[in-house]
Short mmCIF file of N, CA and C in Angstrom, two decimals:
data_model
loop_
_atom_site.label_atom_id
_atom_site.label_comp_id
_atom_site.label_asym_id
_atom_site.label_seq_id
_atom_site.Cartn_x
_atom_site.Cartn_y
_atom_site.Cartn_z
N UNK A 1 67.71 -192.78 -18.08
CA UNK A 1 68.33 -191.66 -18.75
C UNK A 1 69.02 -190.77 -17.71
N UNK A 2 70.27 -190.42 -17.98
CA UNK A 2 71.01 -189.53 -17.10
C UNK A 2 70.43 -188.12 -17.21
N UNK A 3 70.21 -187.50 -16.07
CA UNK A 3 69.69 -186.13 -16.08
C UNK A 3 70.75 -185.18 -16.63
N UNK A 4 70.31 -184.17 -17.34
CA UNK A 4 71.21 -183.24 -18.00
C UNK A 4 71.40 -181.96 -17.20
N UNK A 5 72.58 -181.39 -17.37
CA UNK A 5 72.89 -180.06 -16.85
C UNK A 5 72.96 -179.14 -18.05
N UNK A 6 72.10 -178.13 -18.06
CA UNK A 6 71.92 -177.30 -19.24
C UNK A 6 72.17 -175.84 -18.93
N UNK A 7 72.89 -175.18 -19.83
CA UNK A 7 73.07 -173.74 -19.78
C UNK A 7 72.11 -173.14 -20.81
N UNK A 8 71.35 -172.15 -20.40
CA UNK A 8 70.52 -171.40 -21.33
C UNK A 8 71.06 -169.98 -21.34
N UNK A 9 71.48 -169.53 -22.52
CA UNK A 9 71.96 -168.16 -22.69
C UNK A 9 70.97 -167.42 -23.57
N UNK A 10 70.61 -166.23 -23.15
CA UNK A 10 69.66 -165.40 -23.89
C UNK A 10 70.38 -164.11 -24.27
N UNK A 11 70.47 -163.86 -25.57
CA UNK A 11 71.13 -162.65 -26.04
C UNK A 11 70.08 -161.62 -26.46
N UNK A 12 70.54 -160.48 -26.94
CA UNK A 12 69.65 -159.39 -27.29
C UNK A 12 69.02 -159.47 -28.67
N UNK A 13 69.14 -160.60 -29.35
CA UNK A 13 68.47 -160.73 -30.64
C UNK A 13 66.96 -160.77 -30.42
N UNK A 14 66.22 -160.35 -31.42
CA UNK A 14 64.76 -160.45 -31.34
C UNK A 14 64.37 -161.92 -31.26
N UNK A 15 63.30 -162.19 -30.53
CA UNK A 15 62.85 -163.58 -30.40
C UNK A 15 62.81 -164.05 -28.96
N UNK A 16 62.49 -163.15 -28.04
CA UNK A 16 62.41 -163.52 -26.62
C UNK A 16 61.40 -164.63 -26.38
N UNK A 17 60.39 -164.71 -27.23
CA UNK A 17 59.38 -165.76 -27.06
C UNK A 17 60.02 -167.15 -27.09
N UNK A 18 61.08 -167.31 -27.89
CA UNK A 18 61.77 -168.60 -27.95
C UNK A 18 62.41 -168.93 -26.60
N UNK A 19 63.06 -167.95 -25.99
CA UNK A 19 63.69 -168.16 -24.69
C UNK A 19 62.63 -168.48 -23.64
N UNK A 20 61.54 -167.73 -23.64
CA UNK A 20 60.48 -167.96 -22.67
C UNK A 20 59.91 -169.37 -22.80
N UNK A 21 59.60 -169.77 -24.02
CA UNK A 21 59.04 -171.11 -24.22
C UNK A 21 60.03 -172.20 -23.84
N UNK A 22 61.32 -171.99 -24.13
CA UNK A 22 62.31 -172.99 -23.73
C UNK A 22 62.35 -173.12 -22.21
N UNK A 23 62.39 -172.00 -21.50
CA UNK A 23 62.41 -172.06 -20.03
C UNK A 23 61.15 -172.72 -19.49
N UNK A 24 59.99 -172.40 -20.09
CA UNK A 24 58.74 -173.05 -19.68
C UNK A 24 58.82 -174.56 -19.89
N UNK A 25 59.34 -174.97 -21.04
CA UNK A 25 59.45 -176.40 -21.35
C UNK A 25 60.44 -177.09 -20.43
N UNK A 26 61.55 -176.44 -20.11
CA UNK A 26 62.53 -177.07 -19.22
C UNK A 26 61.95 -177.27 -17.82
N UNK A 27 61.09 -176.37 -17.38
CA UNK A 27 60.41 -176.58 -16.10
C UNK A 27 59.55 -177.84 -16.15
N UNK A 28 58.86 -178.05 -17.26
CA UNK A 28 58.01 -179.23 -17.41
C UNK A 28 58.82 -180.52 -17.54
N UNK A 29 60.06 -180.40 -17.98
CA UNK A 29 60.91 -181.58 -18.18
C UNK A 29 61.88 -181.77 -17.02
N UNK A 30 61.51 -181.28 -15.85
CA UNK A 30 62.39 -181.31 -14.67
C UNK A 30 62.86 -182.71 -14.32
N UNK A 31 62.09 -183.73 -14.67
CA UNK A 31 62.50 -185.10 -14.37
C UNK A 31 63.69 -185.55 -15.22
N UNK A 32 64.02 -184.79 -16.28
CA UNK A 32 65.14 -185.13 -17.15
C UNK A 32 66.32 -184.17 -16.97
N UNK A 33 66.13 -183.16 -16.14
CA UNK A 33 67.11 -182.09 -16.02
C UNK A 33 67.61 -182.00 -14.57
N UNK A 34 68.91 -182.13 -14.40
CA UNK A 34 69.50 -182.00 -13.06
C UNK A 34 69.62 -180.54 -12.65
N UNK A 35 70.03 -179.70 -13.60
CA UNK A 35 70.30 -178.30 -13.29
C UNK A 35 70.17 -177.47 -14.56
N UNK A 36 69.65 -176.25 -14.40
CA UNK A 36 69.61 -175.27 -15.49
C UNK A 36 70.24 -173.99 -14.96
N UNK A 37 71.27 -173.55 -15.65
CA UNK A 37 71.91 -172.27 -15.36
C UNK A 37 71.56 -171.30 -16.48
N UNK A 38 71.12 -170.10 -16.13
CA UNK A 38 70.67 -169.13 -17.12
C UNK A 38 71.53 -167.88 -17.03
N UNK A 39 71.93 -167.38 -18.18
CA UNK A 39 72.60 -166.09 -18.25
C UNK A 39 71.94 -165.28 -19.36
N UNK A 40 71.60 -164.04 -19.03
CA UNK A 40 70.96 -163.14 -19.99
C UNK A 40 71.82 -161.89 -20.13
N UNK A 41 72.00 -161.45 -21.36
CA UNK A 41 72.68 -160.18 -21.56
C UNK A 41 71.75 -159.04 -21.14
N UNK A 42 72.30 -157.86 -20.95
CA UNK A 42 71.47 -156.70 -20.63
C UNK A 42 70.48 -156.44 -21.75
N UNK A 43 70.95 -156.55 -23.00
CA UNK A 43 70.05 -156.34 -24.14
C UNK A 43 68.95 -157.39 -24.17
N UNK A 44 69.25 -158.61 -23.76
CA UNK A 44 68.23 -159.66 -23.74
C UNK A 44 67.08 -159.28 -22.81
N UNK A 45 67.41 -158.73 -21.66
CA UNK A 45 66.37 -158.31 -20.72
C UNK A 45 65.54 -157.17 -21.31
N UNK A 46 66.21 -156.24 -21.97
CA UNK A 46 65.50 -155.12 -22.58
C UNK A 46 64.58 -155.59 -23.70
N UNK A 47 65.08 -156.49 -24.56
CA UNK A 47 64.27 -157.00 -25.66
C UNK A 47 63.09 -157.81 -25.12
N UNK A 48 63.33 -158.63 -24.08
CA UNK A 48 62.23 -159.40 -23.45
C UNK A 48 61.12 -158.45 -22.99
N UNK A 49 61.53 -157.41 -22.26
CA UNK A 49 60.53 -156.45 -21.75
C UNK A 49 59.76 -155.80 -22.91
N UNK A 50 60.44 -155.48 -23.98
CA UNK A 50 59.80 -154.84 -25.13
C UNK A 50 58.88 -155.81 -25.87
N UNK A 51 59.38 -156.99 -26.20
CA UNK A 51 58.62 -157.94 -27.02
C UNK A 51 57.51 -158.65 -26.25
N UNK A 52 57.78 -159.02 -25.02
CA UNK A 52 56.80 -159.80 -24.25
C UNK A 52 56.03 -158.93 -23.25
N UNK A 53 56.46 -157.70 -23.10
CA UNK A 53 55.81 -156.72 -22.22
C UNK A 53 55.71 -157.21 -20.78
N UNK A 54 56.78 -157.86 -20.31
CA UNK A 54 56.82 -158.30 -18.93
C UNK A 54 58.27 -158.55 -18.52
N UNK A 55 58.47 -158.90 -17.27
CA UNK A 55 59.78 -159.30 -16.77
C UNK A 55 59.68 -160.70 -16.16
N UNK A 56 58.92 -161.54 -16.81
CA UNK A 56 58.69 -162.89 -16.29
C UNK A 56 59.96 -163.72 -16.15
N UNK A 57 61.03 -163.32 -16.81
CA UNK A 57 62.29 -164.04 -16.64
C UNK A 57 62.72 -164.03 -15.18
N UNK A 58 62.24 -163.09 -14.41
CA UNK A 58 62.56 -163.01 -12.98
C UNK A 58 61.82 -164.08 -12.17
N UNK A 59 60.81 -164.73 -12.74
CA UNK A 59 59.95 -165.66 -12.01
C UNK A 59 60.43 -167.12 -12.05
N UNK A 60 61.40 -167.43 -12.89
CA UNK A 60 61.84 -168.82 -13.01
C UNK A 60 62.70 -169.22 -11.82
N UNK A 61 62.61 -170.49 -11.46
CA UNK A 61 63.33 -170.99 -10.28
C UNK A 61 64.73 -171.49 -10.63
N UNK A 62 65.17 -171.30 -11.85
CA UNK A 62 66.51 -171.73 -12.25
C UNK A 62 67.57 -170.81 -11.63
N UNK A 63 68.81 -171.26 -11.67
CA UNK A 63 69.92 -170.43 -11.19
C UNK A 63 70.29 -169.43 -12.28
N UNK A 64 70.19 -168.14 -11.97
CA UNK A 64 70.55 -167.08 -12.91
C UNK A 64 71.92 -166.52 -12.54
N UNK A 65 72.71 -166.19 -13.56
CA UNK A 65 74.05 -165.67 -13.38
C UNK A 65 74.19 -164.36 -14.15
N UNK A 66 74.98 -163.46 -13.61
CA UNK A 66 75.23 -162.19 -14.27
C UNK A 66 76.15 -162.39 -15.47
N UNK A 67 76.04 -161.52 -16.45
CA UNK A 67 76.77 -161.69 -17.71
C UNK A 67 78.29 -161.68 -17.55
N UNK A 68 78.80 -161.10 -16.47
CA UNK A 68 80.26 -161.07 -16.26
C UNK A 68 80.70 -161.97 -15.11
N UNK A 69 79.87 -162.89 -14.69
CA UNK A 69 80.17 -163.77 -13.55
C UNK A 69 81.00 -164.97 -14.00
N UNK A 70 82.29 -164.79 -14.03
CA UNK A 70 83.17 -165.88 -14.44
C UNK A 70 83.37 -166.91 -13.33
N UNK A 71 82.71 -166.72 -12.20
CA UNK A 71 82.69 -167.73 -11.15
C UNK A 71 81.51 -168.68 -11.29
N UNK A 72 80.67 -168.47 -12.30
CA UNK A 72 79.56 -169.39 -12.56
C UNK A 72 80.14 -170.77 -12.84
N UNK A 73 79.49 -171.83 -12.39
CA UNK A 73 80.06 -173.17 -12.55
C UNK A 73 80.40 -173.51 -14.00
N UNK A 74 79.56 -173.09 -14.94
CA UNK A 74 79.78 -173.47 -16.33
C UNK A 74 80.82 -172.61 -17.04
N UNK A 75 81.53 -171.74 -16.29
CA UNK A 75 82.68 -171.04 -16.86
C UNK A 75 83.89 -171.96 -16.90
N UNK A 76 83.74 -173.17 -16.36
CA UNK A 76 84.81 -174.17 -16.37
C UNK A 76 84.23 -175.51 -16.81
N UNK A 77 85.03 -176.26 -17.55
CA UNK A 77 84.61 -177.58 -17.99
C UNK A 77 84.46 -178.58 -16.86
N UNK A 78 85.06 -178.30 -15.71
CA UNK A 78 84.99 -179.24 -14.60
C UNK A 78 83.57 -179.37 -14.04
N UNK A 79 82.69 -178.40 -14.33
CA UNK A 79 81.32 -178.45 -13.83
C UNK A 79 80.46 -179.45 -14.61
N UNK A 80 80.93 -179.89 -15.74
CA UNK A 80 80.28 -180.94 -16.55
C UNK A 80 78.85 -180.62 -16.94
N UNK A 81 78.61 -179.40 -17.41
CA UNK A 81 77.32 -179.10 -18.03
C UNK A 81 77.34 -179.78 -19.40
N UNK A 82 76.24 -180.46 -19.74
CA UNK A 82 76.18 -181.26 -20.97
C UNK A 82 75.93 -180.44 -22.22
N UNK A 83 75.06 -179.44 -22.07
CA UNK A 83 74.50 -178.75 -23.24
C UNK A 83 74.39 -177.27 -22.95
N UNK A 84 74.65 -176.48 -23.99
CA UNK A 84 74.41 -175.04 -23.91
C UNK A 84 73.50 -174.67 -25.07
N UNK A 85 72.44 -173.95 -24.75
CA UNK A 85 71.49 -173.48 -25.75
C UNK A 85 71.50 -171.96 -25.71
N UNK A 86 71.86 -171.34 -26.81
CA UNK A 86 71.83 -169.88 -26.91
C UNK A 86 70.59 -169.54 -27.72
N UNK A 87 69.61 -168.93 -27.04
CA UNK A 87 68.29 -168.75 -27.65
C UNK A 87 67.66 -167.44 -27.22
N UNK A 88 67.45 -166.48 -28.07
CA UNK A 88 67.98 -166.40 -29.42
C UNK A 88 69.46 -166.05 -29.38
N UNK A 89 70.16 -166.38 -30.44
CA UNK A 89 71.60 -166.10 -30.53
C UNK A 89 71.82 -164.96 -31.51
N UNK A 90 72.32 -163.86 -31.00
CA UNK A 90 72.61 -162.72 -31.88
C UNK A 90 73.83 -163.04 -32.74
N UNK A 91 73.92 -162.37 -33.86
CA UNK A 91 75.07 -162.58 -34.74
C UNK A 91 76.36 -162.06 -34.12
N UNK A 92 76.26 -161.05 -33.25
CA UNK A 92 77.44 -160.58 -32.53
C UNK A 92 77.98 -161.64 -31.59
N UNK A 93 77.08 -162.30 -30.86
CA UNK A 93 77.48 -163.38 -29.97
C UNK A 93 78.08 -164.53 -30.77
N UNK A 94 77.42 -164.90 -31.86
CA UNK A 94 77.94 -165.98 -32.71
C UNK A 94 79.33 -165.64 -33.22
N UNK A 95 79.54 -164.40 -33.64
CA UNK A 95 80.85 -163.98 -34.14
C UNK A 95 81.93 -164.08 -33.08
N UNK A 96 81.60 -163.66 -31.85
CA UNK A 96 82.59 -163.76 -30.77
C UNK A 96 82.92 -165.22 -30.47
N UNK A 97 81.91 -166.08 -30.48
CA UNK A 97 82.14 -167.51 -30.23
C UNK A 97 83.00 -168.09 -31.34
N UNK A 98 82.67 -167.77 -32.59
CA UNK A 98 83.40 -168.31 -33.74
C UNK A 98 84.87 -167.93 -33.70
N UNK A 99 85.18 -166.80 -33.10
CA UNK A 99 86.56 -166.32 -33.10
C UNK A 99 87.24 -166.42 -31.73
N UNK A 100 86.60 -167.17 -30.81
CA UNK A 100 87.23 -167.45 -29.52
C UNK A 100 87.36 -166.26 -28.61
N UNK A 101 86.49 -165.27 -28.76
CA UNK A 101 86.55 -164.08 -27.91
C UNK A 101 85.61 -164.30 -26.72
N UNK A 102 86.20 -164.65 -25.59
CA UNK A 102 85.42 -164.97 -24.38
C UNK A 102 85.38 -163.75 -23.47
N UNK A 103 84.61 -162.75 -23.88
CA UNK A 103 84.61 -161.50 -23.12
C UNK A 103 83.43 -161.34 -22.17
N UNK A 104 82.57 -162.36 -22.08
CA UNK A 104 81.48 -162.36 -21.10
C UNK A 104 81.15 -163.83 -20.79
N UNK A 105 80.21 -164.05 -19.90
CA UNK A 105 79.91 -165.42 -19.48
C UNK A 105 79.31 -166.24 -20.61
N UNK A 106 78.51 -165.63 -21.48
CA UNK A 106 77.93 -166.38 -22.58
C UNK A 106 79.01 -166.91 -23.51
N UNK A 107 79.90 -166.03 -23.95
CA UNK A 107 80.95 -166.46 -24.88
C UNK A 107 81.95 -167.39 -24.20
N UNK A 108 82.22 -167.18 -22.91
CA UNK A 108 83.13 -168.08 -22.18
C UNK A 108 82.51 -169.47 -22.03
N UNK A 109 81.24 -169.53 -21.66
CA UNK A 109 80.57 -170.82 -21.51
C UNK A 109 80.54 -171.57 -22.84
N UNK A 110 80.27 -170.86 -23.93
CA UNK A 110 80.26 -171.50 -25.25
C UNK A 110 81.65 -172.04 -25.59
N UNK A 111 82.67 -171.28 -25.27
CA UNK A 111 84.05 -171.70 -25.50
C UNK A 111 84.34 -172.98 -24.72
N UNK A 112 83.90 -173.03 -23.48
CA UNK A 112 84.09 -174.22 -22.63
C UNK A 112 83.36 -175.42 -23.23
N UNK A 113 82.10 -175.23 -23.60
CA UNK A 113 81.32 -176.33 -24.17
C UNK A 113 82.01 -176.89 -25.41
N UNK A 114 82.48 -176.01 -26.28
CA UNK A 114 83.14 -176.48 -27.51
C UNK A 114 84.46 -177.17 -27.21
N UNK A 115 85.26 -176.61 -26.31
CA UNK A 115 86.56 -177.24 -26.04
C UNK A 115 86.41 -178.59 -25.36
N UNK A 116 85.32 -178.76 -24.60
CA UNK A 116 85.07 -180.03 -23.93
C UNK A 116 84.31 -181.02 -24.82
N UNK A 117 84.03 -180.62 -26.05
CA UNK A 117 83.32 -181.47 -27.03
C UNK A 117 81.92 -181.85 -26.55
N UNK A 118 81.25 -180.86 -25.95
CA UNK A 118 79.88 -181.05 -25.51
C UNK A 118 78.95 -180.35 -26.50
N UNK A 119 77.67 -180.33 -26.23
CA UNK A 119 76.69 -179.86 -27.21
C UNK A 119 76.39 -178.37 -27.06
N UNK A 120 76.66 -177.63 -28.12
CA UNK A 120 76.31 -176.21 -28.21
C UNK A 120 75.26 -176.05 -29.30
N UNK A 121 74.12 -175.47 -28.95
CA UNK A 121 73.04 -175.22 -29.90
C UNK A 121 72.83 -173.72 -29.96
N UNK A 122 73.08 -173.14 -31.12
CA UNK A 122 72.90 -171.70 -31.31
C UNK A 122 71.66 -171.46 -32.16
N UNK A 123 70.64 -170.89 -31.55
CA UNK A 123 69.38 -170.62 -32.24
C UNK A 123 69.48 -169.20 -32.80
N UNK A 124 70.06 -169.12 -34.00
CA UNK A 124 70.28 -167.81 -34.62
C UNK A 124 68.96 -167.25 -35.12
N UNK A 125 68.82 -165.94 -34.95
CA UNK A 125 67.56 -165.30 -35.29
C UNK A 125 67.87 -164.00 -36.02
N UNK A 126 68.21 -164.13 -37.27
CA UNK A 126 68.48 -162.96 -38.09
C UNK A 126 68.19 -163.32 -39.52
N UNK A 127 67.89 -162.35 -40.33
CA UNK A 127 67.68 -162.61 -41.75
C UNK A 127 67.76 -161.29 -42.50
N UNK A 128 68.34 -161.24 -43.65
CA UNK A 128 69.09 -162.32 -44.30
C UNK A 128 70.46 -162.47 -43.64
N UNK A 129 71.17 -163.52 -44.01
CA UNK A 129 72.52 -163.74 -43.51
C UNK A 129 73.52 -163.08 -44.44
N UNK A 130 74.48 -162.38 -43.84
CA UNK A 130 75.59 -161.86 -44.64
C UNK A 130 76.63 -162.98 -44.77
N UNK A 131 77.59 -162.78 -45.63
CA UNK A 131 78.66 -163.78 -45.78
C UNK A 131 79.43 -163.93 -44.47
N UNK A 132 79.56 -162.85 -43.72
CA UNK A 132 80.22 -162.93 -42.41
C UNK A 132 79.44 -163.86 -41.49
N UNK A 133 78.11 -163.71 -41.45
CA UNK A 133 77.27 -164.59 -40.63
C UNK A 133 77.44 -166.04 -41.05
N UNK A 134 77.38 -166.28 -42.35
CA UNK A 134 77.50 -167.64 -42.88
C UNK A 134 78.85 -168.25 -42.52
N UNK A 135 79.90 -167.47 -42.66
CA UNK A 135 81.23 -167.98 -42.30
C UNK A 135 81.35 -168.25 -40.81
N UNK A 136 80.74 -167.40 -39.98
CA UNK A 136 80.76 -167.65 -38.53
C UNK A 136 79.96 -168.91 -38.19
N UNK A 137 78.83 -169.12 -38.86
CA UNK A 137 78.05 -170.34 -38.64
C UNK A 137 78.86 -171.56 -39.06
N UNK A 138 79.57 -171.45 -40.16
CA UNK A 138 80.43 -172.54 -40.64
C UNK A 138 81.53 -172.84 -39.61
N UNK A 139 82.16 -171.81 -39.10
CA UNK A 139 83.24 -171.99 -38.11
C UNK A 139 82.72 -172.67 -36.85
N UNK A 140 81.59 -172.20 -36.33
CA UNK A 140 81.02 -172.81 -35.12
C UNK A 140 80.61 -174.25 -35.40
N UNK A 141 80.06 -174.52 -36.57
CA UNK A 141 79.68 -175.89 -36.93
C UNK A 141 80.91 -176.79 -37.01
N UNK A 142 81.97 -176.29 -37.63
CA UNK A 142 83.20 -177.08 -37.73
C UNK A 142 83.83 -177.33 -36.36
N UNK A 143 83.56 -176.44 -35.41
CA UNK A 143 84.07 -176.62 -34.04
C UNK A 143 83.19 -177.56 -33.22
N UNK A 144 82.08 -178.01 -33.80
CA UNK A 144 81.21 -178.96 -33.11
C UNK A 144 79.87 -178.42 -32.70
N UNK A 145 79.61 -177.15 -32.93
CA UNK A 145 78.34 -176.56 -32.56
C UNK A 145 77.24 -176.89 -33.56
N UNK A 146 76.01 -176.69 -33.13
CA UNK A 146 74.85 -176.90 -33.99
C UNK A 146 74.19 -175.55 -34.21
N UNK A 147 74.03 -175.17 -35.46
CA UNK A 147 73.31 -173.95 -35.80
C UNK A 147 71.87 -174.35 -36.08
N UNK A 148 70.96 -173.82 -35.30
CA UNK A 148 69.54 -174.12 -35.45
C UNK A 148 68.80 -172.81 -35.67
N UNK A 149 68.65 -172.40 -36.93
CA UNK A 149 67.95 -171.13 -37.16
C UNK A 149 66.54 -171.17 -36.60
N UNK A 150 66.08 -170.04 -36.12
CA UNK A 150 64.75 -169.95 -35.53
C UNK A 150 63.70 -169.90 -36.64
N UNK A 151 63.69 -170.94 -37.47
CA UNK A 151 62.74 -171.05 -38.57
C UNK A 151 61.63 -171.99 -38.16
N UNK A 152 60.44 -171.47 -37.94
CA UNK A 152 59.34 -172.34 -37.52
C UNK A 152 58.87 -173.26 -38.65
N UNK A 153 58.23 -174.34 -38.26
CA UNK A 153 57.57 -175.22 -39.23
C UNK A 153 56.08 -174.98 -39.13
N UNK A 154 55.36 -175.36 -40.17
CA UNK A 154 53.94 -175.08 -40.21
C UNK A 154 53.09 -176.33 -40.47
N UNK A 155 53.73 -177.49 -40.61
CA UNK A 155 52.96 -178.70 -40.92
C UNK A 155 52.15 -179.21 -39.74
N UNK A 156 52.38 -178.67 -38.55
CA UNK A 156 51.54 -179.04 -37.40
C UNK A 156 50.29 -178.15 -37.31
N UNK A 157 50.14 -177.24 -38.25
CA UNK A 157 49.02 -176.31 -38.32
C UNK A 157 48.89 -175.51 -37.01
N UNK A 158 49.94 -174.75 -36.66
CA UNK A 158 49.88 -173.95 -35.43
C UNK A 158 48.79 -172.90 -35.50
N UNK A 159 48.16 -172.64 -34.35
CA UNK A 159 47.01 -171.72 -34.28
C UNK A 159 47.33 -170.38 -33.62
N UNK A 160 48.52 -170.23 -33.05
CA UNK A 160 48.87 -168.99 -32.35
C UNK A 160 50.36 -168.74 -32.54
N UNK A 161 50.78 -167.53 -32.20
CA UNK A 161 52.20 -167.22 -32.30
C UNK A 161 53.02 -168.12 -31.37
N UNK A 162 52.46 -168.45 -30.21
CA UNK A 162 53.15 -169.35 -29.28
C UNK A 162 53.33 -170.73 -29.89
N UNK A 163 52.31 -171.22 -30.57
CA UNK A 163 52.42 -172.54 -31.22
C UNK A 163 53.43 -172.51 -32.36
N UNK A 164 53.48 -171.40 -33.10
CA UNK A 164 54.48 -171.27 -34.17
C UNK A 164 55.88 -171.30 -33.55
N UNK A 165 56.11 -170.49 -32.52
CA UNK A 165 57.42 -170.44 -31.87
C UNK A 165 57.77 -171.78 -31.22
N UNK A 166 56.76 -172.48 -30.71
CA UNK A 166 57.00 -173.78 -30.06
C UNK A 166 57.58 -174.80 -31.05
N UNK A 167 57.28 -174.65 -32.34
CA UNK A 167 57.85 -175.60 -33.31
C UNK A 167 59.38 -175.50 -33.32
N UNK A 168 59.91 -174.31 -33.12
CA UNK A 168 61.36 -174.13 -33.04
C UNK A 168 61.88 -174.69 -31.72
N UNK A 169 61.21 -174.35 -30.64
CA UNK A 169 61.64 -174.80 -29.31
C UNK A 169 61.59 -176.33 -29.21
N UNK A 170 60.58 -176.94 -29.78
CA UNK A 170 60.50 -178.41 -29.77
C UNK A 170 61.70 -179.02 -30.48
N UNK A 171 62.11 -178.40 -31.57
CA UNK A 171 63.29 -178.90 -32.30
C UNK A 171 64.54 -178.76 -31.44
N UNK A 172 64.66 -177.65 -30.74
CA UNK A 172 65.81 -177.42 -29.86
C UNK A 172 65.84 -178.46 -28.75
N UNK A 173 64.69 -178.74 -28.15
CA UNK A 173 64.61 -179.74 -27.09
C UNK A 173 65.03 -181.11 -27.61
N UNK A 174 64.60 -181.45 -28.82
CA UNK A 174 65.05 -182.70 -29.44
C UNK A 174 66.56 -182.71 -29.61
N UNK A 175 67.12 -181.61 -30.13
CA UNK A 175 68.57 -181.52 -30.34
C UNK A 175 69.33 -181.65 -29.03
N UNK A 176 68.73 -181.17 -27.93
CA UNK A 176 69.38 -181.26 -26.61
C UNK A 176 69.32 -182.67 -26.04
N UNK A 177 68.56 -183.56 -26.69
CA UNK A 177 68.49 -184.94 -26.23
C UNK A 177 67.46 -185.18 -25.14
N UNK A 178 66.48 -184.29 -25.02
CA UNK A 178 65.42 -184.45 -24.04
C UNK A 178 64.21 -185.07 -24.72
N UNK A 179 63.46 -185.87 -23.95
CA UNK A 179 62.25 -186.52 -24.47
C UNK A 179 61.05 -185.64 -24.20
N UNK A 180 60.21 -185.48 -25.22
CA UNK A 180 59.01 -184.64 -25.08
C UNK A 180 57.93 -185.14 -26.02
N UNK A 181 56.72 -184.76 -25.70
CA UNK A 181 55.60 -184.98 -26.63
C UNK A 181 55.51 -183.76 -27.53
N UNK A 182 55.64 -183.97 -28.82
CA UNK A 182 55.49 -182.87 -29.77
C UNK A 182 55.10 -183.45 -31.12
N UNK A 183 54.68 -182.59 -32.00
CA UNK A 183 54.26 -183.03 -33.32
C UNK A 183 55.43 -183.68 -34.06
N UNK A 184 55.18 -184.79 -34.67
CA UNK A 184 56.19 -185.49 -35.49
C UNK A 184 55.60 -185.67 -36.88
N UNK A 185 56.37 -185.33 -37.87
CA UNK A 185 55.91 -185.42 -39.24
C UNK A 185 55.46 -186.83 -39.58
N UNK A 186 54.23 -186.93 -40.03
CA UNK A 186 53.67 -188.17 -40.53
C UNK A 186 53.61 -189.27 -39.45
N UNK A 187 53.53 -188.86 -38.18
CA UNK A 187 53.35 -189.81 -37.08
C UNK A 187 52.19 -189.32 -36.24
N UNK A 188 51.56 -190.23 -35.53
CA UNK A 188 50.50 -189.82 -34.60
C UNK A 188 51.15 -189.22 -33.37
N UNK A 189 50.58 -188.13 -32.88
CA UNK A 189 51.06 -187.56 -31.62
C UNK A 189 50.72 -188.51 -30.48
N UNK A 190 51.66 -188.63 -29.55
CA UNK A 190 51.40 -189.49 -28.39
C UNK A 190 50.76 -188.69 -27.28
#
């Protein structure tokens, strides 16, 4: 299996636990990942500190980029990043992506991923959806993106909030094309 180059973007939507668990999982899947580039909005850092009561995002060994760093490798298609995961994805970020407004590194990287016909996974975390949200999700889907709402599953009988959130992250990892051990409906866990 070819190792993947992955962009992880974290926006200011509620749901920092999803970003944390994804970063934790990507560390464990290092044998499948060549490179991880991370960009967090200012609001994402604030929400992380509020929801998780820490700044553990500073502890990861991945390459972090500032939100306005257009010199980041994944600001260009020539860097050949395979996948971009926006987790959680705010509706404002989704709207900018849907309308081609590349005003920061997150929206620029998403624009690059879509134009290069690579994999964009937007883990939207809002409810209910307005018609504007739905139309933006439709536009991003028609452009080749994958909308993966942060809707947990419960058939694995999760016992903690982390296990509930992990059901979403496991789905994202599957969508990214990475191999992992996780609960599979009506199959024995390996």
